[in-house]
Coordinates of C-alpha atoms and ligand atoms in Angstrom, one line a residue:
M26 CA -20.6 -22.1 18.6
S27 CA -21.0 -18.7 20.2
E28 CA -20.7 -17.0 16.8
I29 CA -23.3 -19.3 15.3
R30 CA -25.6 -18.5 18.2
E31 CA -25.0 -14.8 17.8
H32 CA -25.9 -15.1 14.1
T33 CA -29.3 -16.7 14.9
R34 CA -30.2 -13.6 16.9
L35 CA -29.7 -11.3 13.9
T36 CA -32.7 -10.0 12.0
K37 CA -33.1 -11.2 8.5
D38 CA -32.0 -7.8 7.1
E39 CA -28.9 -7.8 9.3
R40 CA -28.1 -11.3 8.2
D41 CA -28.6 -10.4 4.5
R42 CA -26.3 -7.4 5.0
R43 CA -23.6 -9.5 6.5
V44 CA -23.7 -12.1 3.8
L45 CA -23.5 -9.3 1.3
E46 CA -20.5 -7.8 3.0
L47 CA -18.8 -11.2 2.9
C48 CA -19.6 -11.6 -0.8
E49 CA -18.1 -8.2 -1.4
Q50 CA -14.9 -9.2 0.4
V51 CA -14.6 -12.5 -1.5
S52 CA -15.1 -10.7 -4.8
E53 CA -12.5 -8.1 -3.8
I54 CA -10.0 -10.9 -3.2
E55 CA -10.9 -12.6 -6.5
Q56 CA -10.5 -9.4 -8.5
R57 CA -7.1 -8.5 -7.2
L58 CA -4.0 -8.9 -9.3
I59 CA -2.1 -11.8 -7.7
P60 CA 1.5 -12.3 -8.8
T61 CA 1.9 -15.9 -9.7
G62 CA 5.6 -16.1 -9.4
L63 CA 8.8 -14.1 -9.3
H64 CA 10.0 -12.2 -12.3
V65 CA 13.0 -14.0 -13.8
F66 CA 15.5 -11.4 -15.1
G67 CA 15.6 -11.5 -18.8
R68 CA 12.6 -13.8 -19.3
A69 CA 9.3 -12.6 -20.7
S70 CA 6.1 -13.2 -18.7
V71 CA 4.1 -16.4 -19.4
E72 CA 0.6 -16.4 -20.9
A73 CA -1.3 -16.6 -17.6
E74 CA 0.6 -13.6 -16.2
R75 CA 0.1 -11.7 -19.4
A76 CA -3.7 -12.3 -19.3
D77 CA -3.9 -11.0 -15.7
L78 CA -1.8 -7.9 -16.5
L79 CA -3.8 -7.1 -19.6
R80 CA -7.1 -7.5 -17.8
M81 CA -5.9 -5.0 -15.2
V82 CA -4.6 -2.6 -17.9
A83 CA -7.9 -2.9 -19.7
S84 CA -9.8 -2.1 -16.5
F85 CA -8.8 1.6 -16.5
D86 CA -9.6 4.4 -18.9
R87 CA -6.6 5.3 -21.1
P88 CA -7.4 8.9 -22.0
E89 CA -4.2 9.2 -23.9
T90 CA -5.4 6.7 -26.5
G91 CA -9.2 7.3 -26.2
A92 CA -9.7 3.8 -24.9
R93 CA -12.3 3.5 -22.1
A94 CA -12.2 0.9 -19.3
L95 CA -13.4 -2.4 -20.7
P96 CA -15.6 -3.3 -17.6
Q97 CA -17.3 0.0 -18.0
L98 CA -18.0 -0.6 -21.7
I99 CA -19.4 -4.1 -20.9
A100 CA -21.6 -2.7 -18.0
E101 CA -23.0 -0.1 -20.4
G102 CA -23.6 -2.7 -23.1
L103 CA -25.5 -4.8 -20.7
S104 CA -27.2 -1.8 -19.1
V105 CA -26.2 -2.8 -15.6
N106 CA -24.9 -0.8 -12.7
T107 CA -21.9 -2.2 -10.9
T108 CA -21.4 0.4 -8.2
S109 CA -23.0 -0.1 -4.9
P110 CA -25.5 2.6 -3.8
P111 CA -24.3 4.7 -0.9
D112 CA -27.3 3.7 1.2
E113 CA -26.1 0.6 3.2
A114 CA -29.6 -0.5 3.8
A115 CA -30.4 -0.9 0.1
T116 CA -29.6 -4.6 0.3
E117 CA -31.4 -5.6 -2.8
L118 CA -29.8 -3.0 -5.0
S119 CA -26.4 -3.9 -3.6
E120 CA -27.0 -7.5 -4.3
Q121 CA -27.9 -6.7 -7.9
S122 CA -24.8 -4.6 -8.3
L123 CA -22.6 -7.3 -6.8
R124 CA -24.0 -9.8 -9.3
A125 CA -23.6 -7.3 -12.1
R126 CA -20.0 -6.8 -11.1
E127 CA -19.3 -10.6 -11.2
Q128 CA -20.9 -10.8 -14.6
V129 CA -18.9 -7.9 -15.9
E130 CA -15.7 -9.4 -14.4
A131 CA -16.3 -12.8 -16.0
L132 CA -17.0 -11.2 -19.4
T133 CA -13.8 -9.0 -19.1
R134 CA -11.7 -12.1 -18.4
E135 CA -13.2 -14.0 -21.3
A136 CA -12.7 -11.1 -23.7
V137 CA -9.0 -10.8 -22.8
G138 CA -8.6 -14.6 -23.0
R139 CA -10.1 -14.5 -26.5
F140 CA -8.0 -11.6 -27.5
L141 CA -4.8 -13.5 -26.5
R142 CA -6.0 -16.8 -28.2
E143 CA -7.7 -15.5 -31.3
G144 CA -6.8 -11.8 -31.8
S145 CA -8.5 -8.4 -31.7
D146 CA -11.1 -9.0 -34.4
A147 CA -12.4 -12.2 -32.8
A148 CA -12.5 -10.5 -29.3
C149 CA -14.3 -7.5 -30.7
A150 CA -16.9 -9.6 -32.5
W151 CA -17.5 -11.8 -29.4
L152 CA -18.0 -8.7 -27.2
E153 CA -20.5 -7.2 -29.6
T154 CA -22.6 -10.4 -29.4
A155 CA -22.1 -11.3 -25.7
A156 CA -22.3 -7.8 -24.3
R157 CA -23.4 -5.4 -27.0
V158 CA -20.1 -3.5 -26.8
D159 CA -19.6 -1.1 -29.7
V160 CA -16.8 -2.4 -31.9
V161 CA -15.3 1.1 -32.4
E162 CA -14.9 1.3 -28.6
S163 CA -13.6 -2.2 -28.1
R164 CA -11.2 -1.8 -30.9
R165 CA -9.5 1.1 -29.1
V166 CA -9.1 -1.1 -26.0
F167 CA -7.5 -4.0 -27.9
A168 CA -5.2 -1.6 -29.9
V169 CA -3.7 -0.7 -26.5
L170 CA -3.6 -4.3 -25.4
E171 CA -1.9 -5.4 -28.7
K172 CA 0.9 -3.0 -28.2
I173 CA 1.4 -4.0 -24.6
A174 CA 1.1 -7.7 -25.3
A175 CA 3.9 -7.4 -27.9
Q176 CA 6.1 -5.4 -25.6
L177 CA 5.7 -7.9 -22.8
L178 CA 7.2 -10.5 -25.0
D179 CA 10.1 -8.3 -26.0
N180 CA 12.4 -8.6 -23.1
R181 CA 15.7 -6.7 -23.4
E182 CA 16.8 -6.9 -19.8
L183 CA 19.8 -9.1 -20.2
D184 CA 21.0 -7.3 -23.3
A185 CA 20.7 -3.9 -21.5
F186 CA 22.5 -5.3 -18.4
A187 CA 25.4 -6.5 -20.5
R188 CA 25.5 -3.1 -22.3
A189 CA 25.5 -1.3 -18.9
L190 CA 28.4 -3.5 -17.8
R191 CA 30.3 -2.4 -20.9
G192 CA 29.7 1.2 -19.8
E193 CA 27.3 1.9 -22.7
Y194 CA 24.3 4.3 -22.6
I195 CA 21.0 2.8 -21.5
E196 CA 17.9 4.6 -22.7
P197 CA 15.7 5.8 -19.9
G198 CA 11.9 5.1 -19.5
P199 CA 9.4 6.2 -17.0
G200 CA 9.3 4.5 -13.6
A201 CA 5.8 3.3 -12.6
D202 CA 4.0 0.0 -12.5
I203 CA 2.6 -1.4 -15.7
V204 CA -1.1 -1.0 -14.8
Q205 CA -0.6 2.6 -13.9
N206 CA 1.5 3.5 -16.9
P207 CA 2.1 0.9 -19.6
S208 CA 4.7 3.1 -21.3
I209 CA 7.2 1.7 -18.8
L210 CA 7.5 -1.1 -21.4
P211 CA 9.7 -2.5 -22.7
T212 CA 11.6 -3.2 -19.5
G213 CA 15.4 -3.2 -19.4
R214 CA 15.7 0.6 -19.4
N215 CA 16.9 3.1 -16.9
T216 CA 14.2 4.6 -14.7
H217 CA 14.1 8.3 -15.3
A218 CA 13.4 10.6 -12.5
V219 CA 11.0 13.5 -12.2
N220 CA 11.5 17.2 -12.2
P221 CA 10.8 18.1 -8.6
Y222 CA 9.3 21.4 -9.7
S223 CA 6.6 19.6 -11.6
V224 CA 5.3 17.9 -8.4
P225 CA 2.5 17.5 -7.7
S226 CA 1.0 17.3 -11.2
D227 CA -2.6 18.6 -11.7
L228 CA -3.8 15.0 -12.0
A229 CA -2.0 13.9 -8.8
Y230 CA -3.6 16.9 -7.0
A231 CA -7.0 16.1 -8.3
R232 CA -6.8 12.4 -7.3
A233 CA -5.5 13.3 -3.9
E234 CA -8.5 15.4 -3.1
R235 CA -10.8 12.3 -3.2
L236 CA -8.4 10.1 -1.3
V237 CA -8.0 12.6 1.5
K238 CA -11.7 13.0 1.7
L239 CA -12.1 9.2 2.0
L240 CA -9.4 9.1 4.7
L241 CA -10.8 11.9 6.8
E242 CA -14.4 10.7 6.5
R243 CA -13.4 7.2 7.5
H244 CA -11.6 8.4 10.6
R245 CA -14.5 10.6 11.5
A246 CA -17.0 7.8 11.1
E247 CA -14.9 5.6 13.4
H248 CA -13.7 8.1 16.0
G249 CA -16.4 10.8 15.9
R250 CA -14.0 13.5 14.9
Y251 CA -11.1 14.4 12.5
P252 CA -7.6 13.5 13.7
A253 CA -5.9 16.4 15.5
A254 CA -2.8 15.5 13.6
L255 CA -1.8 12.8 11.1
A256 CA 1.6 11.3 10.5
L257 CA 2.3 10.8 6.8
V258 CA 5.0 8.6 5.2
L259 CA 6.4 9.9 1.9
W260 CA 8.6 7.8 -0.3
G261 CA 10.7 9.0 -3.3
L262 CA 10.0 6.4 -5.9
D263 CA 6.3 6.4 -5.2
N264 CA 6.1 10.2 -5.7
I265 CA 8.0 9.8 -9.0
K266 CA 5.6 7.1 -10.2
T267 CA 2.5 9.1 -9.2
Q268 CA 4.0 12.6 -9.9
G269 CA 3.5 13.5 -6.3
E270 CA 0.3 11.9 -5.2
G271 CA 1.6 11.6 -1.6
V272 CA 2.8 15.2 -1.7
A273 CA -0.6 16.3 -3.0
Q274 CA -2.3 14.4 -0.1
A275 CA -0.2 16.4 2.4
L276 CA -1.2 19.7 0.7
W277 CA -4.9 18.7 0.8
L278 CA -4.7 17.7 4.5
L279 CA -3.3 21.2 5.2
G280 CA -5.9 22.7 2.9
V281 CA -3.6 24.5 0.5
R282 CA -3.2 24.4 -3.3
P283 CA 0.1 24.5 -5.3
L284 CA 0.9 27.7 -7.2
R285 CA 2.9 27.6 -10.5
D286 CA 5.3 30.3 -11.7
G287 CA 5.6 31.6 -15.3
M288 CA 7.6 28.5 -16.3
N289 CA 4.9 26.2 -14.9
R290 CA 7.0 25.2 -11.9
V291 CA 5.3 24.6 -8.5
T292 CA 7.1 27.1 -6.3
D293 CA 4.6 28.2 -3.7
V294 CA 1.2 27.4 -2.2
E295 CA -1.9 29.3 -1.2
A296 CA -4.5 28.5 1.4
I297 CA -7.9 27.2 0.3
P298 CA -10.5 29.3 2.1
L299 CA -12.1 27.4 5.0
E300 CA -15.6 27.9 3.5
Q301 CA -14.4 26.1 0.4
L302 CA -12.5 23.4 2.2
G303 CA -15.5 22.6 4.3
R304 CA -13.5 21.0 7.2
P305 CA -10.7 21.8 9.5
R306 CA -7.1 22.0 8.3
I307 CA -5.3 18.9 9.6
D308 CA -1.9 19.0 11.1
V309 CA 0.5 16.7 9.2
V310 CA 3.8 15.3 10.4
M311 CA 5.8 14.1 7.4
T312 CA 8.5 11.5 7.7
V313 CA 10.1 11.2 4.3
S314 CA 12.5 8.5 3.1
G315 CA 16.2 9.2 2.4
I316 CA 15.4 8.7 -1.3
F317 CA 12.7 11.3 -1.2
R318 CA 15.1 13.7 0.5
D319 CA 17.7 13.2 -2.2
L320 CA 15.2 13.6 -5.1
F321 CA 12.8 16.2 -3.8
G322 CA 14.7 18.9 -2.0
A323 CA 12.6 21.6 -3.5
T324 CA 9.4 19.7 -2.6
M325 CA 10.5 19.5 1.1
G326 CA 10.9 23.2 1.0
L327 CA 7.4 23.5 -0.4
L328 CA 5.9 21.3 2.2
D329 CA 7.6 23.2 5.0
R330 CA 6.3 26.5 3.5
A331 CA 2.8 25.0 3.3
V332 CA 2.8 24.3 7.1
Q333 CA 4.1 27.9 7.8
C334 CA 1.5 29.4 5.5
V335 CA -1.3 27.5 7.3
A336 CA 0.1 28.3 10.8
A337 CA 0.1 32.0 10.0
L338 CA -3.6 32.1 9.1
D339 CA -5.8 34.0 11.5
E340 CA -8.4 31.2 11.9
P341 CA -10.2 29.7 15.0
P342 CA -8.4 26.8 16.6
E343 CA -11.3 24.4 15.9
A344 CA -10.8 25.0 12.2
N345 CA -7.0 25.1 12.0
Y346 CA -5.4 22.2 13.9
V347 CA -2.0 23.2 12.6
R348 CA -2.1 26.6 14.3
R349 CA -3.7 25.1 17.4
N350 CA -1.1 22.4 17.9
I351 CA 1.8 24.8 17.2
R352 CA 0.5 27.3 19.7
A353 CA -0.2 24.7 22.3
R354 CA 3.3 23.4 22.1
M355 CA 4.9 26.9 22.2
E356 CA 2.9 27.6 25.4
A357 CA 3.4 24.2 27.1
E358 CA 7.2 24.0 26.4
A359 CA 8.1 27.6 26.0
C360 CA 9.6 26.8 22.6
P361 CA 9.9 29.2 19.7
F362 CA 7.5 29.1 16.7
E363 CA 10.2 27.8 14.3
E364 CA 10.8 24.8 16.5
A365 CA 7.1 24.1 17.2
A366 CA 6.3 24.4 13.4
L367 CA 8.8 21.8 12.2
R368 CA 6.9 19.1 10.3
V369 CA 9.2 17.7 7.6
F370 CA 11.6 15.1 8.9
S371 CA 14.0 12.6 7.3
N372 CA 17.3 10.9 8.0
A373 CA 20.5 12.8 8.5
A374 CA 22.2 13.6 5.3
G375 CA 23.7 10.5 3.7
N376 CA 21.6 8.1 5.8
Y377 CA 18.7 6.0 4.7
G378 CA 16.0 3.9 6.4
T379 CA 14.7 3.5 9.9
N380 CA 16.6 0.3 10.8
V381 CA 13.3 -0.8 12.6
N382 CA 13.1 -3.6 10.0
F383 CA 16.6 -4.9 10.9
M384 CA 15.9 -4.8 14.6
V385 CA 12.6 -6.7 14.1
M386 CA 14.0 -9.2 11.7
D387 CA 17.0 -9.9 14.0
S388 CA 14.7 -10.2 17.1
Q389 CA 16.9 -7.7 18.9
W390 CA 14.4 -5.7 20.8
E391 CA 12.6 -6.3 24.1
A392 CA 10.5 -3.2 25.0
D393 CA 8.2 -1.5 22.5
D394 CA 10.0 1.7 23.3
T395 CA 13.1 0.5 21.7
L396 CA 11.5 0.4 18.3
A397 CA 9.8 3.7 18.9
D398 CA 13.1 5.3 19.9
L399 CA 15.0 3.8 17.0
F400 CA 12.5 5.3 14.5
V401 CA 12.9 8.7 16.1
T402 CA 16.7 8.5 16.3
R403 CA 16.9 7.7 12.6
K404 CA 14.2 10.1 11.4
C405 CA 14.5 13.2 13.6
F406 CA 16.4 15.4 11.2
A407 CA 14.4 18.4 10.3
Y408 CA 14.3 20.1 6.9
G409 CA 12.8 23.5 6.6
R410 CA 14.0 27.0 7.6
D411 CA 15.0 28.6 10.8
A412 CA 14.0 32.0 12.2
E413 CA 16.5 33.8 10.0
G414 CA 15.2 32.0 6.9
R415 CA 18.3 29.7 6.6
A416 CA 17.7 26.2 5.2
L417 CA 18.1 23.6 8.0
E418 CA 19.3 20.8 5.7
G419 CA 18.7 18.0 8.2
R420 CA 19.4 19.5 11.6
E421 CA 18.9 17.1 14.5
A422 CA 15.6 17.9 16.1
R423 CA 14.5 15.1 18.3
A424 CA 12.3 17.2 20.7
A425 CA 10.6 18.7 17.7
L426 CA 9.7 15.3 16.1
N427 CA 8.6 13.9 19.5
G428 CA 6.5 17.0 20.2
A429 CA 4.8 16.8 16.8
L430 CA 4.2 13.0 17.1
A431 CA 2.6 13.5 20.6
R432 CA -0.5 15.0 19.0
V433 CA -0.9 12.5 16.2
E434 CA -4.0 10.4 16.2
A435 CA -3.7 8.7 12.8
T436 CA -0.9 7.5 10.6
Y437 CA -1.1 6.9 6.9
Q438 CA 0.7 5.9 3.7
N439 CA -0.4 5.9 0.1
I440 CA 0.1 2.6 -1.7
D441 CA 0.4 3.2 -5.4
S442 CA 1.5 -0.2 -6.8
F443 CA -0.3 -3.3 -7.7
E444 CA 2.9 -5.3 -7.5
I445 CA 4.2 -4.6 -4.0
G446 CA 2.1 -4.6 -0.9
I447 CA 2.7 -4.2 2.8
T448 CA 3.7 -7.8 3.4
D449 CA 5.9 -8.1 0.3
V450 CA 8.8 -6.0 1.6
D451 CA 10.0 -4.9 5.1
H452 CA 9.9 -1.2 4.2
Y453 CA 6.2 -0.6 4.9
F454 CA 6.4 -1.9 8.5
E455 CA 9.7 -0.1 9.1
Y456 CA 8.2 3.2 8.0
L457 CA 4.4 3.2 8.7
G458 CA 4.7 0.7 11.5
G459 CA 7.8 2.5 12.9
V460 CA 6.1 5.9 13.0
S461 CA 3.0 4.4 14.5
K462 CA 5.0 2.9 17.3
A463 CA 6.7 6.2 17.9
V464 CA 3.3 7.9 18.0
E465 CA 2.1 5.3 20.5
K466 CA 5.0 6.1 22.8
Q467 CA 4.7 9.9 22.5
S468 CA 0.9 10.2 22.7
D469 CA 0.3 7.2 25.0
A470 CA -2.2 5.8 22.6
R471 CA -2.0 3.6 19.5
P472 CA -3.0 5.7 16.5
A473 CA -5.5 4.6 13.8
I474 CA -3.3 3.3 11.0
Y475 CA -4.5 3.6 7.4
L476 CA -3.3 2.7 3.9
S477 CA -4.9 3.7 0.7
D478 CA -5.4 1.6 -2.4
A479 CA -5.1 4.6 -4.7
L480 CA -5.1 2.5 -7.8
S481 CA -8.1 0.3 -7.6
R482 CA -10.9 1.5 -9.9
E483 CA -12.7 2.5 -6.8
A484 CA -10.0 4.1 -4.6
K485 CA -10.2 2.8 -1.1
V486 CA -8.9 3.6 2.4
R487 CA -8.3 0.6 4.6
S488 CA -7.0 0.1 8.1
V489 CA -3.7 -1.7 8.4
E490 CA -5.6 -4.7 9.9
E491 CA -7.9 -4.9 6.9
T492 CA -4.9 -4.6 4.5
I493 CA -3.1 -7.4 6.2
R494 CA -6.2 -9.6 6.1
L495 CA -6.6 -8.9 2.4
E496 CA -2.9 -9.5 1.6
T497 CA -2.9 -12.7 3.7
R498 CA -5.9 -14.0 1.8
T499 CA -4.7 -12.9 -1.7
K500 CA -1.1 -13.9 -1.3
T501 CA 0.5 -15.7 1.7
L502 CA -2.4 -18.2 2.1
N503 CA -3.5 -18.3 -1.5
P504 CA -2.4 -21.5 -3.3
K505 CA -2.3 -19.5 -6.6
W506 CA 0.4 -17.3 -5.0
Y507 CA 2.4 -19.8 -3.0
E508 CA 2.4 -22.5 -5.7
G509 CA 3.7 -19.8 -8.1
M510 CA 6.5 -19.1 -5.6
L511 CA 7.3 -22.8 -5.0
K512 CA 7.9 -23.2 -8.8
H513 CA 11.0 -21.1 -8.1
G514 CA 12.4 -23.6 -5.6
F515 CA 14.9 -22.3 -3.1
R516 CA 14.0 -18.6 -3.7
G517 CA 10.3 -19.3 -3.6
V518 CA 10.4 -20.8 -0.1
A519 CA 12.5 -17.7 0.9
E520 CA 9.7 -15.5 -0.4
I521 CA 7.0 -17.3 1.6
E522 CA 9.2 -17.1 4.7
S523 CA 9.7 -13.4 4.0
H524 CA 6.0 -12.8 3.8
V525 CA 5.5 -14.4 7.2
A526 CA 8.4 -12.3 8.7
N527 CA 7.0 -9.1 7.2
T528 CA 3.6 -10.0 8.7
F529 CA 5.3 -10.5 12.0
G530 CA 6.8 -7.0 11.5
W531 CA 3.2 -5.6 11.6
S532 CA 2.6 -7.4 14.9
A533 CA 5.8 -6.0 16.4
T534 CA 5.2 -2.4 15.3
A535 CA 1.4 -2.1 15.2
D536 CA -0.2 -5.1 16.8
A537 CA -2.1 -5.4 13.6
V538 CA -2.3 -9.1 12.9
D539 CA -5.2 -11.4 13.8
D540 CA -4.5 -14.7 15.5
W541 CA -6.0 -16.7 12.6
V542 CA -3.3 -15.4 10.3
Y543 CA -0.6 -17.2 12.2
T544 CA -2.8 -20.2 12.9
E545 CA -3.5 -20.7 9.2
V546 CA 0.1 -20.1 8.2
A547 CA 1.1 -22.8 10.6
E548 CA -1.5 -25.2 9.3
T549 CA -0.8 -24.5 5.7
F550 CA 3.0 -24.5 5.6
V551 CA 4.2 -26.4 8.7
L552 CA 1.5 -28.8 10.0
D553 CA 0.6 -30.1 6.6
E554 CA 3.2 -32.9 6.3
Q555 CA 3.4 -32.9 2.5
M556 CA 3.9 -29.2 2.4
L557 CA 6.5 -29.2 5.1
E558 CA 8.4 -31.9 3.2
R559 CA 8.3 -29.8 0.0
L560 CA 9.6 -26.7 1.9
R561 CA 12.3 -28.8 3.7
E562 CA 13.5 -30.3 0.4
L563 CA 13.6 -27.0 -1.5
N564 CA 15.0 -24.8 1.3
P565 CA 15.4 -26.1 4.8
H566 CA 16.9 -22.9 6.0
S567 CA 13.9 -20.8 5.2
A568 CA 11.6 -23.5 6.4
R569 CA 13.4 -23.4 9.8
S570 CA 13.2 -19.6 9.9
L571 CA 9.4 -19.7 9.2
V572 CA 8.8 -22.1 12.1
A573 CA 11.1 -20.0 14.3
R574 CA 9.1 -16.9 13.4
L575 CA 5.8 -18.5 14.3
L576 CA 7.3 -19.6 17.7
E577 CA 8.6 -16.1 18.2
A578 CA 5.1 -14.6 17.5
Q579 CA 3.6 -16.9 20.1
G580 CA 6.5 -16.2 22.6
R581 CA 6.1 -12.4 22.3
G582 CA 2.3 -12.6 22.8
F583 CA 1.4 -11.7 19.2
W584 CA -0.3 -15.0 18.6
Q585 CA -2.6 -16.8 21.1
A586 CA -2.0 -20.4 19.9
E587 CA -3.1 -23.6 21.4
A588 CA -0.4 -25.3 23.5
E589 CA -0.6 -28.5 21.5
M590 CA 0.0 -26.6 18.3
I591 CA 3.1 -24.9 19.8
E592 CA 4.4 -28.3 21.0
R593 CA 4.2 -29.6 17.5
L594 CA 5.9 -26.6 16.1
R595 CA 8.7 -27.0 18.6
D596 CA 9.2 -30.6 17.6
I597 CA 9.2 -29.7 14.0
F598 CA 11.7 -26.9 14.6
T599 CA 14.1 -29.3 16.4
G600 CA 13.7 -31.7 13.5
L601 CA 14.6 -29.0 11.0
E602 CA 17.6 -28.0 13.0
D603 CA 18.9 -31.5 13.3
R604 CA 18.5 -32.0 9.6
I605 CA 20.3 -28.8 8.7
E606 CA 23.1 -29.7 11.1
G607 CA 23.3 -33.1 9.7
V608 CA 22.3 -34.9 12.9
A609 CA 19.1 -36.5 11.4
Ligands
BEZ707 C1 11.7 5.3 -1.6 O1 11.5 5.3 -2.8 O2 11.7 6.4 -1.0 C2 11.8 4.0 -0.9 C3 12.1 2.9 -1.6 C4 12.2 1.7 -0.9 C5 12.2 1.6 0.5 C6 11.9 2.8 1.2 C7 11.8 4.0 0.5
MG708 MG1 -3.1 -10.3 18.5

């Protein structure tokens, strides 16, 4: 009621703006690629999945083939503008652009559907009539889709697996997701790695500029200033897929550009002059995965050199946070420059992961500090050079990591895949959540936590809370997603339970989950009798774990639930236990 009353006090313009924002959110959810089931090894995707994938592939320019983004061609054919004007107050224009976007989206879907049912010629002809799209242009798009559609049907995974078991050679192919780089098809090949000296590519560096700008502007809009320091998570496979987009973001934050030698290898950096950068250099604490450490040794050296290069610049403290923070720590703790300037951290050699995920999943912690300390214990191994220029190769440096984290005000990770989000696997919360909890302990304040959506047509930076809301709506609570999972029976229920557990991981590490998320999970999967019966029949163990996780969320104070709801969950939990133990 109070919310309704509050709304009646809004002016008409404010109300219009809120409705529009809501529409934008709904359309964002609608347009996302939602996996409709698990990939079954050796089996080609079904038609509905193919249509979704092809629509996403068609939504991007493919400069290598001359094909332009289909939604853009349609918008041009219809002479409509689908991008919102920057001026928030221009409600009417935004409404128009929202409607235009919906129209373009619907026509794109229909065109891809016709292509799959009737072929390229029919789809081209239809697009010419329906949206005045030049046939020469649309033909280029469908030529790309034809190749991909055929490759999606050609599944060689089982054959390649059998050959691998016989010790035969498996051809390599690039590692990426299909929307980003369709040449990953056909599947069933080895993933080939990247030459670390090619990272970051020119394209990755160019894309990173825009993302870093969005990230810093968002932080400034919400906090009134740039973050004094930012903790960045870098993963290995992600930087292979994007040819170093995460690495390039670190370089942009510091305000440096990569330099290439005569063999076109990135071997050094140079500072971008402050006048050109137009903002302060941001201090960056990099916690890199074990896989990154194994693959990108040279790149870790480059990142360390970038920090040293920026720290050595004779610039005012308000324009160079790296130098300011290093000097402050040297003075406060009487520590040498080499110690205060360490910014690249990973596991000890031979070790992987933060273990924060295992501790959360097994419910083994009591105090928040335990998770923070575990993260630091696992990740406090420094890579860089000491005062004599010798490589550190992972020297334990707990005080250095804690000291660097103490000045961090924002944490961030680049998401580069359409397929895997922050509630699909436990690795996002173990890394980004883990480092955020460590910052919270060292700085006595929870940092702002951001993720990017580097791949959407309009790249976005979202807070972790917004990202969880979006993933909960598009996946966990979306019937299209969970019915897709339930088709897989036992494994599907386990996937649903795992999403709930990973969501819980974001409560544990970052207090980032709204109450409604848990309430609606309870209502959808447990308190709905028919659904509960389905889960119980398919996989009583995962059903029990899901209910236990909800009770744990309430017990730990992550979820303010009504007492009556908790009572019902307890009863259901007991019933599930009895059933599993054969009592009932
Ligand atoms: C990596 O590529 O670095 C990575 C992959 C999975 C989990 C964590 C890190
Ligand atoms: Mg809460």
